[in-house]
Coordinates of C-alpha atoms in Angstrom, one line a residue:
M1 CA 0.2 0.0 0.3
N2 CA 1.8 2.7 -1.5
R3 CA 1.0 6.1 1.4
H4 CA 1.9 8.4 -1.3
S5 CA -0.7 7.5 -3.7
L6 CA -3.8 9.3 -4.4
R7 CA -6.0 6.3 -3.8
F8 CA -4.5 6.6 -0.1
R9 CA -4.5 9.8 0.8
V10 CA -8.4 10.3 -0.1
T11 CA -9.0 7.4 1.1
L12 CA -7.4 8.4 5.0
W13 CA -9.1 12.0 4.4
Y14 CA -12.9 10.3 4.3
A15 CA -11.6 8.0 7.2
E16 CA -10.6 11.2 9.1
M17 CA -13.6 12.9 8.5
L18 CA -16.0 10.1 9.3
A19 CA -14.6 9.7 12.5
V20 CA -14.5 13.2 13.2
S21 CA -18.7 12.9 12.2
I22 CA -18.6 10.0 14.8
L23 CA -17.1 11.6 17.5
V24 CA -19.2 14.6 17.0
F25 CA -22.2 12.8 16.8
G26 CA -21.4 10.8 19.6
A27 CA -20.6 13.4 22.0
T28 CA -23.9 15.1 21.7
V29 CA -26.1 12.3 22.0
Y30 CA -24.3 11.2 25.2
F31 CA -24.3 14.4 26.3
G32 CA -28.0 15.0 25.2
L33 CA -29.1 11.8 26.7
Q34 CA -27.6 12.1 30.2
S35 CA -29.2 15.4 30.4
F36 CA -32.7 14.1 29.5
L37 CA -32.2 11.0 31.4
Y38 CA -31.5 13.6 34.5
A39 CA -34.5 15.6 33.6
S40 CA -36.7 12.7 33.5
L41 CA -35.7 11.3 37.2
R42 CA -35.7 14.5 38.8
D43 CA -39.3 15.2 37.2
S44 CA -40.7 11.7 38.0
L45 CA -38.9 12.6 42.0
Q46 CA -40.9 15.9 42.2
A47 CA -43.5 13.9 40.3
D48 CA -44.2 11.7 43.0
A49 CA -43.9 14.1 45.6
R50 CA -46.9 15.5 44.4
A51 CA -48.9 12.9 44.4
I52 CA -48.0 11.7 47.7
G53 CA -49.1 15.5 49.2
K54 CA -52.2 15.1 46.6
G55 CA -53.0 11.4 47.9
I56 CA -51.7 11.5 50.9
L57 CA -51.4 13.8 53.1
E58 CA -55.1 15.5 52.0
D59 CA -56.6 12.5 53.5
P60 CA -58.3 13.3 57.0
R61 CA -56.4 9.9 58.5
V62 CA -52.9 11.5 57.8
R63 CA -52.2 11.7 61.7
N64 CA -52.3 8.2 62.1
L65 CA -48.2 7.4 60.8
S66 CA -49.2 3.8 60.8
F67 CA -51.7 5.2 57.4
V68 CA -49.1 7.1 55.9
K69 CA -46.5 4.7 55.5
G70 CA -48.5 1.9 54.7
E71 CA -49.9 3.8 51.9
I72 CA -46.4 4.8 50.5
N73 CA -45.3 1.4 51.3
E74 CA -48.0 0.0 48.9
A75 CA -48.2 2.8 46.1
Y76 CA -45.1 3.3 46.1
A77 CA -42.8 0.5 47.1
P78 CA -39.6 2.1 48.2
S79 CA -37.0 -0.9 49.7
S80 CA -37.3 -2.6 46.2
N81 CA -37.9 0.2 43.8
G82 CA -34.2 1.6 45.7
L83 CA -36.3 5.4 46.3
F84 CA -36.1 7.7 48.9
I85 CA -38.9 8.8 50.9
R86 CA -38.9 10.9 53.6
V87 CA -41.8 13.5 54.7
S88 CA -41.7 16.1 57.5
R89 CA -44.0 18.6 59.0
A90 CA -43.1 22.2 59.0
D91 CA -42.3 22.0 62.8
G92 CA -39.3 19.5 62.2
F93 CA -41.6 16.4 62.6
R94 CA -41.0 13.5 60.6
M95 CA -43.9 11.3 59.4
Y96 CA -42.1 9.4 57.4
L97 CA -38.8 7.7 56.1
S98 CA -38.9 5.4 53.9
D99 CA -36.8 2.1 55.0
R100 CA -33.5 0.2 53.6
P101 CA -33.4 -0.8 49.8
V102 CA -33.2 -4.4 49.2
N103 CA -30.0 -4.2 47.3
H104 CA -28.2 -2.0 50.3
S105 CA -27.5 0.4 48.7
F106 CA -27.8 3.4 50.9
D107 CA -28.8 4.1 54.0
P108 CA -32.3 6.6 54.2
R109 CA -31.2 7.1 57.3
T110 CA -28.1 9.2 56.5
V111 CA -29.4 11.6 54.1
P112 CA -28.7 14.6 55.3
A113 CA -32.5 16.1 56.5
A114 CA -32.8 19.2 54.2
R115 CA -32.5 22.8 56.1
D116 CA -35.8 24.9 55.0
L117 CA -39.0 23.1 56.2
L118 CA -40.6 26.5 54.3
L119 CA -39.3 25.6 51.0
R120 CA -41.6 28.1 48.2
A121 CA -40.7 25.5 45.3
S122 CA -39.3 22.5 44.4
R123 CA -35.5 21.7 44.8
C124 CA -33.5 19.0 43.5
E125 CA -30.0 18.4 44.0
G126 CA -27.2 16.1 44.4
Q127 CA -26.8 13.9 48.1
R128 CA -24.6 11.6 49.7
A129 CA -25.9 8.6 51.3
D130 CA -23.3 5.8 52.4
A131 CA -21.0 7.6 49.7
Q132 CA -23.5 6.3 47.3
P133 CA -25.1 9.8 44.8
L134 CA -28.3 10.6 45.0
M135 CA -30.6 12.9 43.2
V136 CA -32.6 14.0 46.0
C137 CA -35.5 16.4 45.7
A138 CA -37.5 18.7 48.1
T139 CA -40.4 19.1 47.2
P140 CA -43.1 22.0 49.6
Y141 CA -46.7 21.0 49.8
V142 CA -49.7 23.1 51.9
T143 CA -53.0 21.3 52.6
G144 CA -56.4 22.3 52.3
D145 CA -56.5 23.0 56.7
Q146 CA -52.9 25.4 55.8
T147 CA -50.6 22.4 56.9
H148 CA -47.5 23.0 55.4
Y149 CA -45.1 20.0 54.4
L150 CA -41.7 18.7 53.1
I151 CA -41.9 15.6 50.6
E152 CA -38.3 14.5 50.0
T153 CA -38.1 12.2 47.8
G154 CA -34.7 10.5 45.9
S155 CA -33.1 8.3 43.7
T156 CA -30.0 6.8 42.9
Y157 CA -28.2 7.4 39.6
G158 CA -27.2 3.9 39.2
Q159 CA -29.6 3.0 36.0
I160 CA -28.1 6.3 34.5
H161 CA -25.3 5.4 35.1
K162 CA -25.7 1.7 33.8
T163 CA -27.3 3.4 30.2
M164 CA -24.5 5.7 29.8
H165 CA -22.3 3.3 30.1
G166 CA -23.3 0.9 27.9
L167 CA -24.4 3.4 25.3
A168 CA -20.3 4.1 25.9
Q169 CA -19.2 0.9 25.0
V170 CA -21.2 1.2 21.8
F171 CA -19.8 3.8 20.7
W172 CA -16.4 2.6 22.2
F173 CA -16.8 -0.6 19.6
G174 CA -18.4 0.2 16.9
G175 CA -16.9 3.8 16.1
P176 CA -13.6 2.1 15.4
L177 CA -14.9 -1.0 13.6
I178 CA -17.3 1.5 11.0
V179 CA -14.3 3.5 11.0
L180 CA -12.3 0.6 9.5
L181 CA -15.0 -0.6 7.5
A182 CA -15.1 2.9 5.5
F183 CA -11.7 3.3 5.2
A184 CA -11.7 -0.7 3.4
G185 CA -14.6 0.6 2.2
G186 CA -13.6 3.4 0.5
Y187 CA -10.0 2.7 -0.5
L188 CA -11.7 -0.2 -2.4
V189 CA -13.5 2.3 -4.4
M190 CA -11.1 4.6 -5.0
C191 CA -9.0 1.4 -6.0
R192 CA -11.5 0.3 -8.9
A193 CA -11.6 4.2 -9.8
M194 CA -7.7 4.4 -10.4
Q195 CA -8.4 1.3 -12.5
T196 CA -9.8 3.6 -15.5
V197 CA -6.4 6.1 -15.0
H198 CA -4.6 2.8 -15.3
A199 CA -5.7 2.6 -18.5
L200 CA -5.5 5.6 -19.4
I201 CA -1.8 5.5 -18.5
D202 CA -0.9 2.4 -20.4
R203 CA -2.7 3.3 -23.2
A204 CA -1.2 7.0 -23.6
E205 CA 2.4 4.8 -23.3
Q206 CA 1.3 2.8 -26.1
I207 CA 0.9 5.8 -28.6
S208 CA 4.2 7.1 -30.8
W209 CA 4.2 9.0 -34.0
Q210 CA 4.8 6.2 -35.8
E211 CA 1.2 5.7 -34.7
P212 CA -0.6 8.9 -34.6
N213 CA -3.9 8.0 -35.3
Q214 CA -4.0 6.0 -32.0
R215 CA -6.8 7.0 -29.0
L216 CA -7.5 6.7 -25.9
P217 CA -10.3 4.7 -24.6
V218 CA -13.3 5.9 -23.1
F219 CA -15.1 3.9 -21.1
Q220 CA -18.6 5.4 -20.4
T221 CA -18.2 5.7 -16.5
G222 CA -20.9 9.1 -16.5
D223 CA -18.6 11.1 -14.3
E224 CA -15.6 12.9 -15.0
L225 CA -13.0 10.4 -15.9
D226 CA -14.8 10.0 -19.5
Q227 CA -14.2 13.8 -20.2
L228 CA -10.0 13.4 -19.1
P229 CA -10.2 10.7 -22.2
L230 CA -12.1 13.0 -24.5
A231 CA -10.3 15.9 -23.8
L232 CA -6.5 13.9 -24.4
N233 CA -8.2 12.8 -27.8
R234 CA -9.1 16.1 -28.5
M235 CA -5.7 17.0 -28.3
L236 CA -3.9 13.8 -30.2
D237 CA -6.5 15.0 -32.8
R238 CA -4.9 18.5 -32.5
L239 CA -1.6 17.3 -32.7
E240 CA -1.9 15.2 -35.6
Q241 CA -3.2 17.8 -37.9
A242 CA -0.6 19.1 -37.3
F243 CA 1.9 17.0 -37.7
Q244 CA -0.4 16.3 -41.2
H245 CA 0.5 20.2 -42.1
I246 CA 4.4 20.4 -40.8
R247 CA 4.7 16.6 -43.0
R248 CA 2.7 18.4 -46.3
F249 CA 4.4 21.4 -45.6
S250 CA 8.0 19.6 -45.7
A251 CA 6.9 17.8 -48.8
D252 CA 5.5 21.1 -50.6
V253 CA 9.6 22.8 -49.6
S254 CA 11.2 19.5 -50.9
H255 CA 9.3 19.7 -53.8
E256 CA 10.2 23.8 -54.5
L257 CA 13.5 22.7 -53.8
R258 CA 14.4 20.1 -56.3
T259 CA 13.9 22.3 -59.3
P260 CA 16.4 25.0 -58.6
L261 CA 18.8 22.3 -57.0
T262 CA 18.4 20.5 -60.2
I263 CA 19.7 23.7 -62.6
I264 CA 22.5 24.5 -60.4
R265 CA 24.0 21.1 -60.9

């Protein structure tokens, strides 16, 4: 493989452009999906908090802690789903705290408590429990009897990290493979295209002044390579005409000089 050949350089340029395009596309998809998954997790946690407020805290039996715990466990199953849920009143009384998840990924008791129990708007931020990163959303809720609650819902980033890791592996192994296949395919295509050029070169090497009527072949490929032999054949036509003109001129001069030379002799 000649690295200085036109087909190698064109194919290499094509592979480099494809690699850059895949890299830009992969980075865009990766970070775009990551942002979407974070936003989806945040929206899901906030929706769960609002549903707890409307469906449970508005119930007249809310003062019964067993009722609150049973309803939340039945509706959301925090332990099975790996969720963190904590419900507190504005006076600091904790009405509910979810149990440790079945996979023991974190301990809800180690999640830092919210500093402000009278938030005006929902707020989501990263927290740590047992060195496990969590997204925790603190959502204020006011019932019809003007009782203020703070509902904290959270979840680990495990599913997001697993999805992003799988996507990164696809790009890590699939990207180079696509570039390699594109390079091999592009090189084969360039080799086929250059066969026409090599055929023109071989035929051009055979044309000499002894057979000036020879012409280059036209392959009817429908591309720019059709124009090259046509242009060269027209040039050869002009050269043949000029050669014939020179031959006729030489013959005429020779004929005109023959009579004076004969007289001089």
